[in-house]
Short mmCIF file of C-alpha atoms in Angstrom, two decimals:
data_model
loop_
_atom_site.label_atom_id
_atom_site.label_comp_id
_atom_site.label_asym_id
_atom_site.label_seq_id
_atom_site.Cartn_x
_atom_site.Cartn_y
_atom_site.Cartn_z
CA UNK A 1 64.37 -56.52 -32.52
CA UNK A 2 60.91 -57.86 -31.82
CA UNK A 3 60.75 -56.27 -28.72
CA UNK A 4 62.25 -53.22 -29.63
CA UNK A 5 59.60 -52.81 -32.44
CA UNK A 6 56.87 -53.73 -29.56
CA UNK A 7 57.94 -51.16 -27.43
CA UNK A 8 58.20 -48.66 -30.27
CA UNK A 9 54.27 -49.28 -31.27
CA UNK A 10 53.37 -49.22 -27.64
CA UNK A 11 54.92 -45.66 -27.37
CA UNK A 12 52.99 -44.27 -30.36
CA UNK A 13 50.02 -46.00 -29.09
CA UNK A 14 50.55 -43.73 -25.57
CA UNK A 15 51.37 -40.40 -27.56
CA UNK A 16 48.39 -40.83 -29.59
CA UNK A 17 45.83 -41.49 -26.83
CA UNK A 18 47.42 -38.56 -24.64
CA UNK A 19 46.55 -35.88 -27.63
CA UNK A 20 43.40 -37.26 -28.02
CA UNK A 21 43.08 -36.73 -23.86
CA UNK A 22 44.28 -33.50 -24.35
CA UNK A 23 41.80 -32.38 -27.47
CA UNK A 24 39.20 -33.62 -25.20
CA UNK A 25 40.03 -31.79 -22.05
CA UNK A 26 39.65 -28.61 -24.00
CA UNK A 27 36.40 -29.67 -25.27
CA UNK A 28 35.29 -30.41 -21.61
CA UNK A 29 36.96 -26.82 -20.18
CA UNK A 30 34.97 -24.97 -22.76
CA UNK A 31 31.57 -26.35 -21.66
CA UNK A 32 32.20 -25.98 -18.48
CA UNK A 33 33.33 -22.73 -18.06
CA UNK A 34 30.15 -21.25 -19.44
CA UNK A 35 28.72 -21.81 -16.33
CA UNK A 36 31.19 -19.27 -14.70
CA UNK A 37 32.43 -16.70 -17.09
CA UNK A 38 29.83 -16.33 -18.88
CA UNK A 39 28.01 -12.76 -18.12
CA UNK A 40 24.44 -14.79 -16.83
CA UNK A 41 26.41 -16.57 -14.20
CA UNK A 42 28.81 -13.57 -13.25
CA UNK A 43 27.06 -10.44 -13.21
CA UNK A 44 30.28 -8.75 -13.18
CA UNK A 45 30.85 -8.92 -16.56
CA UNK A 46 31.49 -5.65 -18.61
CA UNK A 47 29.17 -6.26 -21.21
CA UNK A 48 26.25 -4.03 -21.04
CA UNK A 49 23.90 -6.84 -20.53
CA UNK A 50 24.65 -7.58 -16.70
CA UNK A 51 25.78 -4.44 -15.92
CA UNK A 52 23.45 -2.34 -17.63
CA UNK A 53 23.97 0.94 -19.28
CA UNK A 54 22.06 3.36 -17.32
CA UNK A 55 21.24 3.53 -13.74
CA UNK A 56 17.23 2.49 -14.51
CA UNK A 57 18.21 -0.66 -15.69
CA UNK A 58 17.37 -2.31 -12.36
CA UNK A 59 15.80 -5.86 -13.71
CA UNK A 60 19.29 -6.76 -15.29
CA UNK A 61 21.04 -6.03 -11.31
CA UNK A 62 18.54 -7.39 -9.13
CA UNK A 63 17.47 -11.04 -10.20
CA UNK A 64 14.20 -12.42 -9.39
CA UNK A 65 11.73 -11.42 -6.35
CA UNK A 66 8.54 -13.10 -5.22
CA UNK A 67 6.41 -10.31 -3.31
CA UNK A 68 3.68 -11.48 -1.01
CA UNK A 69 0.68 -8.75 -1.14
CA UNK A 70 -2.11 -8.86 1.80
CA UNK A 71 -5.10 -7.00 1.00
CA UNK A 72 -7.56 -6.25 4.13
CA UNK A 73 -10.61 -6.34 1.55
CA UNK A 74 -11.47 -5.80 -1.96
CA UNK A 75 -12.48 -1.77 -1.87
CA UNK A 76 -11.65 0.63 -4.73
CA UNK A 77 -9.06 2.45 -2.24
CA UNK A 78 -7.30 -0.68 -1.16
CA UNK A 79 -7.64 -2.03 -4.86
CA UNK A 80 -5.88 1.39 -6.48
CA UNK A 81 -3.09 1.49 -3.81
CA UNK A 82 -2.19 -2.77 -5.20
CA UNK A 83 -2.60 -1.80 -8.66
CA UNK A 84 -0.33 1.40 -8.42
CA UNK A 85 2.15 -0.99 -6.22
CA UNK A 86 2.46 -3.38 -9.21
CA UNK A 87 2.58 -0.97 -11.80
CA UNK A 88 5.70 0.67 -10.01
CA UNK A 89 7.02 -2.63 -9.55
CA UNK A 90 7.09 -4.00 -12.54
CA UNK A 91 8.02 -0.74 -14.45
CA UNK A 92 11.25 -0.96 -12.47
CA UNK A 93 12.12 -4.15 -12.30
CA UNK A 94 10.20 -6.11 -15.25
CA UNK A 95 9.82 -9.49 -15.37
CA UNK A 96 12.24 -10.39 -12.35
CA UNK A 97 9.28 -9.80 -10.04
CA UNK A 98 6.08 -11.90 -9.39
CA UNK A 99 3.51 -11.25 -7.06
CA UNK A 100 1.07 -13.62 -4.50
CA UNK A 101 -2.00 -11.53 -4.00
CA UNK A 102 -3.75 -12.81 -1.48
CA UNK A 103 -6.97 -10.91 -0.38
CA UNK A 104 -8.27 -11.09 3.43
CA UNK A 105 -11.88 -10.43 2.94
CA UNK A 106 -11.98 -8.10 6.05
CA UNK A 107 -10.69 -10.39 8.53
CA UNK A 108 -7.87 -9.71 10.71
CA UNK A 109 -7.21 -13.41 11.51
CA UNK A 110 -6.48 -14.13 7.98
CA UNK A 111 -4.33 -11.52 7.41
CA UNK A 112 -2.43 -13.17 10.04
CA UNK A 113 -3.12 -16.50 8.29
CA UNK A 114 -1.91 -15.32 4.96
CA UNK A 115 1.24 -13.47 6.23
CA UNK A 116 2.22 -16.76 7.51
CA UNK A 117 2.02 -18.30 4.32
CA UNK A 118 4.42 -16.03 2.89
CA UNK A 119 7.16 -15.85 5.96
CA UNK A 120 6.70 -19.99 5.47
CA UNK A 121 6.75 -19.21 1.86
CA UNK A 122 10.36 -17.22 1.98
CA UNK A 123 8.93 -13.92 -0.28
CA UNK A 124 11.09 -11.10 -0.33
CA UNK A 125 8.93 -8.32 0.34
CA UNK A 126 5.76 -8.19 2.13
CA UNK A 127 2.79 -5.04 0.88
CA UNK A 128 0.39 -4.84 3.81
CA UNK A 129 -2.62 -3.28 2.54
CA UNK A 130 -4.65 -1.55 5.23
CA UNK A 131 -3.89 -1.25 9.05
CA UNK A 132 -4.68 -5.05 9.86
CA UNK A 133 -2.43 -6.27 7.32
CA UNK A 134 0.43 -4.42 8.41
CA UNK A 135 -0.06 -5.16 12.23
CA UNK A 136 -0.42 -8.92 11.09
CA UNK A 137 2.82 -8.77 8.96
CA UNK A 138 4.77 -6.97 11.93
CA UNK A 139 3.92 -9.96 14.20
CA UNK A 140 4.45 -12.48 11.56
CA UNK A 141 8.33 -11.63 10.55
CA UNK A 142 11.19 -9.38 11.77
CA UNK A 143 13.48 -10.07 8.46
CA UNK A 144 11.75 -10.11 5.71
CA UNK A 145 11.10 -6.34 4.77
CA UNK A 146 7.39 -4.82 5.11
CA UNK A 147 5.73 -2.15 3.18
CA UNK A 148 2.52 -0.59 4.49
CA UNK A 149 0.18 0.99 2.42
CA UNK A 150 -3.14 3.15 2.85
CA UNK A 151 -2.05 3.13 6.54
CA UNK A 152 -3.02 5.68 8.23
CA UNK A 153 -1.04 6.62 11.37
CA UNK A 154 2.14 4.34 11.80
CA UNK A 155 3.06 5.49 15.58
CA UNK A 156 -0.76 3.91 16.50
CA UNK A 157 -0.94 1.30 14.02
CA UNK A 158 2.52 -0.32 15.62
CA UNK A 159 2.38 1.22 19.21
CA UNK A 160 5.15 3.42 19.07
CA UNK A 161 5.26 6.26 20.85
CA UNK A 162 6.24 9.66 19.70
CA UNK A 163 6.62 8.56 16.32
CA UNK A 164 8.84 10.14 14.17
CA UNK A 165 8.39 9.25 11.11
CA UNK A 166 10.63 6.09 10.89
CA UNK A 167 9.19 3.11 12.09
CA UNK A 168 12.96 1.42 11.45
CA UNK A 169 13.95 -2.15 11.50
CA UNK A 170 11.88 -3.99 8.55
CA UNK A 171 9.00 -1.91 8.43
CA UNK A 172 8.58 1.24 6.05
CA UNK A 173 5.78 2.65 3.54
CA UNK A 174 3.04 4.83 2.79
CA UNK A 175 0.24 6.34 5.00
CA UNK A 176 -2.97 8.00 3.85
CA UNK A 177 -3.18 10.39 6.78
CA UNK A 178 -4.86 13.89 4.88
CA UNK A 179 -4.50 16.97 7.24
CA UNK A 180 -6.58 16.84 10.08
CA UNK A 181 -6.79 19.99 11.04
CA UNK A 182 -7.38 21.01 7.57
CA UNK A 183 -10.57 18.27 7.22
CA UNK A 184 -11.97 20.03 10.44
CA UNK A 185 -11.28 24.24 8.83
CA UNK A 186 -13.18 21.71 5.52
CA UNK A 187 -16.37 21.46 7.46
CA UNK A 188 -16.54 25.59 8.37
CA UNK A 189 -15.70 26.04 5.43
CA UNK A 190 -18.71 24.89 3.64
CA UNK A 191 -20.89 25.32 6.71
CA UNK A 192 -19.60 28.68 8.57
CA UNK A 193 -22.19 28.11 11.12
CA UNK A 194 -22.97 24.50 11.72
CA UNK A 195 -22.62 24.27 15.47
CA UNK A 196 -22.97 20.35 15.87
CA UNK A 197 -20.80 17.57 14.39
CA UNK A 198 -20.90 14.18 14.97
CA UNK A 199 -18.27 11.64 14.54
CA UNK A 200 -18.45 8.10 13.24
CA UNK A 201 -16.05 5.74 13.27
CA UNK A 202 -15.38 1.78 13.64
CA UNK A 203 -13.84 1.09 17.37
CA UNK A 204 -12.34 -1.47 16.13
CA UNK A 205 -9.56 0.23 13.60
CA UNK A 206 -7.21 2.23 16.29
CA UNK A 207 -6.78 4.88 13.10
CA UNK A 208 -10.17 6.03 13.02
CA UNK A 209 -9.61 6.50 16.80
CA UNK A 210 -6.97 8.79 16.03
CA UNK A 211 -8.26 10.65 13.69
CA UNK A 212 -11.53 11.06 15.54
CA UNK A 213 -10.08 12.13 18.20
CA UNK A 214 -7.01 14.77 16.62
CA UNK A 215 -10.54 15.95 14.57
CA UNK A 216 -12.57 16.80 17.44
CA UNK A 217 -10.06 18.81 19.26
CA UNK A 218 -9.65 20.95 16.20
CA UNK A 219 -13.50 21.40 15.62
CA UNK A 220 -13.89 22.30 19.24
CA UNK A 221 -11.01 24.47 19.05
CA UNK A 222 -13.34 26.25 15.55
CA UNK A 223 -16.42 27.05 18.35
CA UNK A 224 -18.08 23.39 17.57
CA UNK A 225 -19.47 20.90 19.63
CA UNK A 226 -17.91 17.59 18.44
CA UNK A 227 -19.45 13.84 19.67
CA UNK A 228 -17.81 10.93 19.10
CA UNK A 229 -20.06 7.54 18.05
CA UNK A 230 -18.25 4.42 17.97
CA UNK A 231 -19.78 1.65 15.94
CA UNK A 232 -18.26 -2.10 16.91
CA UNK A 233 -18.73 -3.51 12.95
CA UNK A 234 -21.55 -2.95 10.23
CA UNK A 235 -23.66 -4.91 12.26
CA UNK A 236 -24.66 -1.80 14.57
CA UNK A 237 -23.39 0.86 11.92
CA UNK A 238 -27.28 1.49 10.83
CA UNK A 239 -28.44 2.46 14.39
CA UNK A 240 -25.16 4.34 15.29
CA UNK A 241 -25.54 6.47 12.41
CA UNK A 242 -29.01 7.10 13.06
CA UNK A 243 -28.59 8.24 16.53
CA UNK A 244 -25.82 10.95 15.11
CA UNK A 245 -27.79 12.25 12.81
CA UNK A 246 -30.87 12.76 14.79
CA UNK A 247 -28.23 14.48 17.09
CA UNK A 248 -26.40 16.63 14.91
CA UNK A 249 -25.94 18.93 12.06
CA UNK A 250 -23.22 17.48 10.23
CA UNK A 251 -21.82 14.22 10.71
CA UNK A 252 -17.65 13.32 9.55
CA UNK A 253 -16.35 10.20 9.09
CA UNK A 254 -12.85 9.60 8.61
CA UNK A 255 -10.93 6.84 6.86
CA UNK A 256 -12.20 3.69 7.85
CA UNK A 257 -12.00 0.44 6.15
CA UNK A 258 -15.55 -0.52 8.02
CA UNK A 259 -17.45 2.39 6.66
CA UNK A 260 -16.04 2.54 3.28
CA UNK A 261 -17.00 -0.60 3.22
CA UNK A 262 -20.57 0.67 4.27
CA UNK A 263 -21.11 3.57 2.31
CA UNK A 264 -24.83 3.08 1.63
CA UNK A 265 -25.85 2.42 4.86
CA UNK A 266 -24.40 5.55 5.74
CA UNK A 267 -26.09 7.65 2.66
CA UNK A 268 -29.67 6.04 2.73
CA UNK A 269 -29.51 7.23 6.55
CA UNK A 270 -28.20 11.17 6.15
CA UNK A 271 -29.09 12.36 2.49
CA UNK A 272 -32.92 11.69 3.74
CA UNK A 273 -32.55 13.30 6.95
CA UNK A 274 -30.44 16.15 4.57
CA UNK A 275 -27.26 15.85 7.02
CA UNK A 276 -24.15 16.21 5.54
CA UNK A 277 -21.51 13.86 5.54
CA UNK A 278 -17.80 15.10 5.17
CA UNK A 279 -15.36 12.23 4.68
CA UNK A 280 -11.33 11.55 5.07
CA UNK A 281 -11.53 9.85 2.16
CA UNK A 282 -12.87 10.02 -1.72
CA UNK A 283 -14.15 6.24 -1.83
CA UNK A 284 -16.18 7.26 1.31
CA UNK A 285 -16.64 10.67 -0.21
CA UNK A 286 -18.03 8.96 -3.13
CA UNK A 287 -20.26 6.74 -1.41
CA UNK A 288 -22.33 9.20 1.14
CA UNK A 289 -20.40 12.25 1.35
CA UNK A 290 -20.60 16.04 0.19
CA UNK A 291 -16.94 16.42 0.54
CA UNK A 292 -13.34 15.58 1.40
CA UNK A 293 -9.97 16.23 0.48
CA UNK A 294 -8.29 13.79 -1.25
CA UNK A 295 -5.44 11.63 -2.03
CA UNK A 296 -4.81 9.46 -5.03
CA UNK A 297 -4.29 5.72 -3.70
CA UNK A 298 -3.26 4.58 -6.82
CA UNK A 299 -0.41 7.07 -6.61
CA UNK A 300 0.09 5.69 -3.29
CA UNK A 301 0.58 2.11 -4.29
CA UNK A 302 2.81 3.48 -6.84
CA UNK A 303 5.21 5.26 -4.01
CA UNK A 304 5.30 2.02 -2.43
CA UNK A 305 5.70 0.16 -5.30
CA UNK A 306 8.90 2.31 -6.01
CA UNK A 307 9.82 1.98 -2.35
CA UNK A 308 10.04 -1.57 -2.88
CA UNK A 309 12.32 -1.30 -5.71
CA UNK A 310 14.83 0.51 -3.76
CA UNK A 311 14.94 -2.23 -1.00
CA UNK A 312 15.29 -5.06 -3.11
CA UNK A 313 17.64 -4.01 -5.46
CA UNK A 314 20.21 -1.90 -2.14
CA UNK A 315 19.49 1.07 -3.24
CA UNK A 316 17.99 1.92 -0.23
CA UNK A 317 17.65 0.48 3.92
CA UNK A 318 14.23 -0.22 5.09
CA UNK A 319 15.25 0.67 8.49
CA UNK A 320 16.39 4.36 7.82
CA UNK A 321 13.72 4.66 5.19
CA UNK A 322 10.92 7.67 6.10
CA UNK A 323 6.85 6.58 5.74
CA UNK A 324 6.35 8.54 2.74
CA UNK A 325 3.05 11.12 2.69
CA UNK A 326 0.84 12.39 -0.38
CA UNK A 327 -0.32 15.13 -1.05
CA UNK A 328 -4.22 16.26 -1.30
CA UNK A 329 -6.79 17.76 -3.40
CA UNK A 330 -10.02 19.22 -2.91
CA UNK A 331 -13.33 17.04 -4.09
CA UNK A 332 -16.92 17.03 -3.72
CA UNK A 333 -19.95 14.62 -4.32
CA UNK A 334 -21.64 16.48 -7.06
CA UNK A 335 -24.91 14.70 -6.64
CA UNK A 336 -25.36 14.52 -2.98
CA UNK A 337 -24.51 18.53 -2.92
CA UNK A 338 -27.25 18.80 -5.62
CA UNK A 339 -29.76 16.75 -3.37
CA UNK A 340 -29.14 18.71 -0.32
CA UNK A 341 -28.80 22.20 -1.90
CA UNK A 342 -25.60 22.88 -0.84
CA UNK A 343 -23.15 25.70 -2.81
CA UNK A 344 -19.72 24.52 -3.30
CA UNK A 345 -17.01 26.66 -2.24
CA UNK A 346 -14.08 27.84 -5.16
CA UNK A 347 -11.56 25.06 -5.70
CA UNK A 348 -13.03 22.13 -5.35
CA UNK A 349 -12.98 19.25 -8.11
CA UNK A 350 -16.29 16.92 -8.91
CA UNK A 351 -15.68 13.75 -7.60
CA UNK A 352 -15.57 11.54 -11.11
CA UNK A 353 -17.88 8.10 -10.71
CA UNK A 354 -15.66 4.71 -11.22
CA UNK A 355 -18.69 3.76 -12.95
CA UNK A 356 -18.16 6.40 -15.48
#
């Protein structure tokens, strides 16, 4: 009987441990499986949180993204195509993005340095601001995507020949190339009969080559005679500049990093001398010039910033994806034409001071 009764409390003693084994299991199975049903973890769940009720909702698909920016120098241009890039960005995609500016302070060897940092780094998307940055971030990585921006001519910037308008593997973006035939019709257009036009440019940026040389073929092709003058950096700018004015009637200079970098140099040496100065840009424009035609960089940056949001969230391939163009508007220096007495042909706009 004794041990009939001992087995009979040993029993109960099992069953009663087993339930409470049991009511803990399910304790255990509901914390855990937070962690994988839940719709944080999943991203496939129905409820409009992950999969988000309209197409915009992009933040809620893509995750988080760390995008490395490299900045050639700190220049209004370059500084309104970054700001217009973030802007874009972060309207898209919210707070699932955060950006590593880095700025290069001119120098093509840190580009180089600082694209390093962010292939070492793992980012997700490089901006290369300016040509240097983008021909540093081409060397530096083959994976990680690449947006250019206020890059002027891809097919010279990279070397490719007979460019087409897709660079293709990781490389896409924007380019700030205005019409150069139409800058060159700009300059007989507010001087019918100038018969001499110099050309300054940095030897150094293989853009301003370009553009130098697609300009002087059209000018020559309008009855000018066109002279190039290469300046090595803003070391010999001042005595380059003063042997093309002495030279010439008119002097163009196109968009160059160096020179807008250099404006005054350029406008204590012509507005004296009462040469012109047409430009391929407004920041250079601004600086020295009577007139250009010109593109918004900010709305550049913000192309590219909405680019980028197409990459990183699949709706879009880098390697099929066009360089995207803007398009340009008609400006003029208001002061400097004042100074030199020059009338300003119907349809251009007043260049508007960042200082105003």
């Amino acid at each position: 009987m004794k041990a009939k009764k001992f087995f009979a409390l040993l029993l109960a003693g099992l069953m009663v441990l087993s339930l409470a084994a049991c009511g803990g299991n399910n304790d255990s199975s509901s914390a855990d499986s937070g962690s994988s049903d839940t719709p944080a973890d999943t991203g496939s769940s129905d409820t409009p949180a992950d999969t988000g009720d309209t197409p915009d909702d992009t933040a809620s698909i893509a995750g988080s993204f760390t995008i490395g920016i490299c900045q050639l120098m700190e220049h209004p241009a370059l500084d309104a195509a970054t700001q217009g890039f973030q802007e874009a960005l972060t309207a898209q995609l919210g707070d699932s993005v955060t950006f590593q500016y880095q700025n290069a302070q001119g120098d093509a060897n840190t580009c180089s340095t600082i694209i390093n940092g962010f292939v070492s780094g793992g980012v997700d998307l490089i901006l290369a601001n300016a040509t240097p940055a983008l021909q540093a971030a081409a060397a530096g990585t083959s994976d990680i995507p690449i947006l250019g921006t206020a890059v002027t001519e891809y097919g010279v910037a990279l070397g490719i020949d007979d460019f087409d308008g897709i660079v293709g593997g990781n490389i896409s973006g924007t380019s700030d190339l205005a019409p150069l035939d139409e800058q060159a019709a700009m300059i007989k257009e507010w001087l019918p009969d100038v018969q001499n036009v110099g050309l300054i440019y940095c030897s150094a940026e293989p853009n301003s080559q370009y553009q130098v040389d697609v300009v002087k073929s059209e000018l020559e092709g309008l009855g000018c005679t066109a002279t190039l003058y290469a300046f090595a950096d803003s070391n010999d700018l001042a005595a380059v500049c003063t042997t093309a004015a002495s030279e010439n009637d008119v002097l163009y200079v196109p968009t160059d990093n160096t020179a807008a970098n250099n404006t005054g140099i350029i406008d204590n040496i012509c507005r004296p001398l009462g040469i012109p100065v047409f430009a391929g840009e407004e920041g250079i424009a601004e600086g020295c010039g009577v007139a250009t035609l010109s593109i918004s960089y900010y709305d550049l940056g913000y192309t590219t910033g909405e680019m980028a949001a197409q990459i990183l969230t699949g709706a879009a391939d880098i390697s099929t994806m066009p360089v995207s163009y803007t398009s340009v508007t008609k400006k003029y220096n208001a002061d400097i034409c004042e100074d030199l007495g020059i009338t300003v042909p119907e349809g251009y706009q007043v260049i508007e001071s960042a200082e105003e």
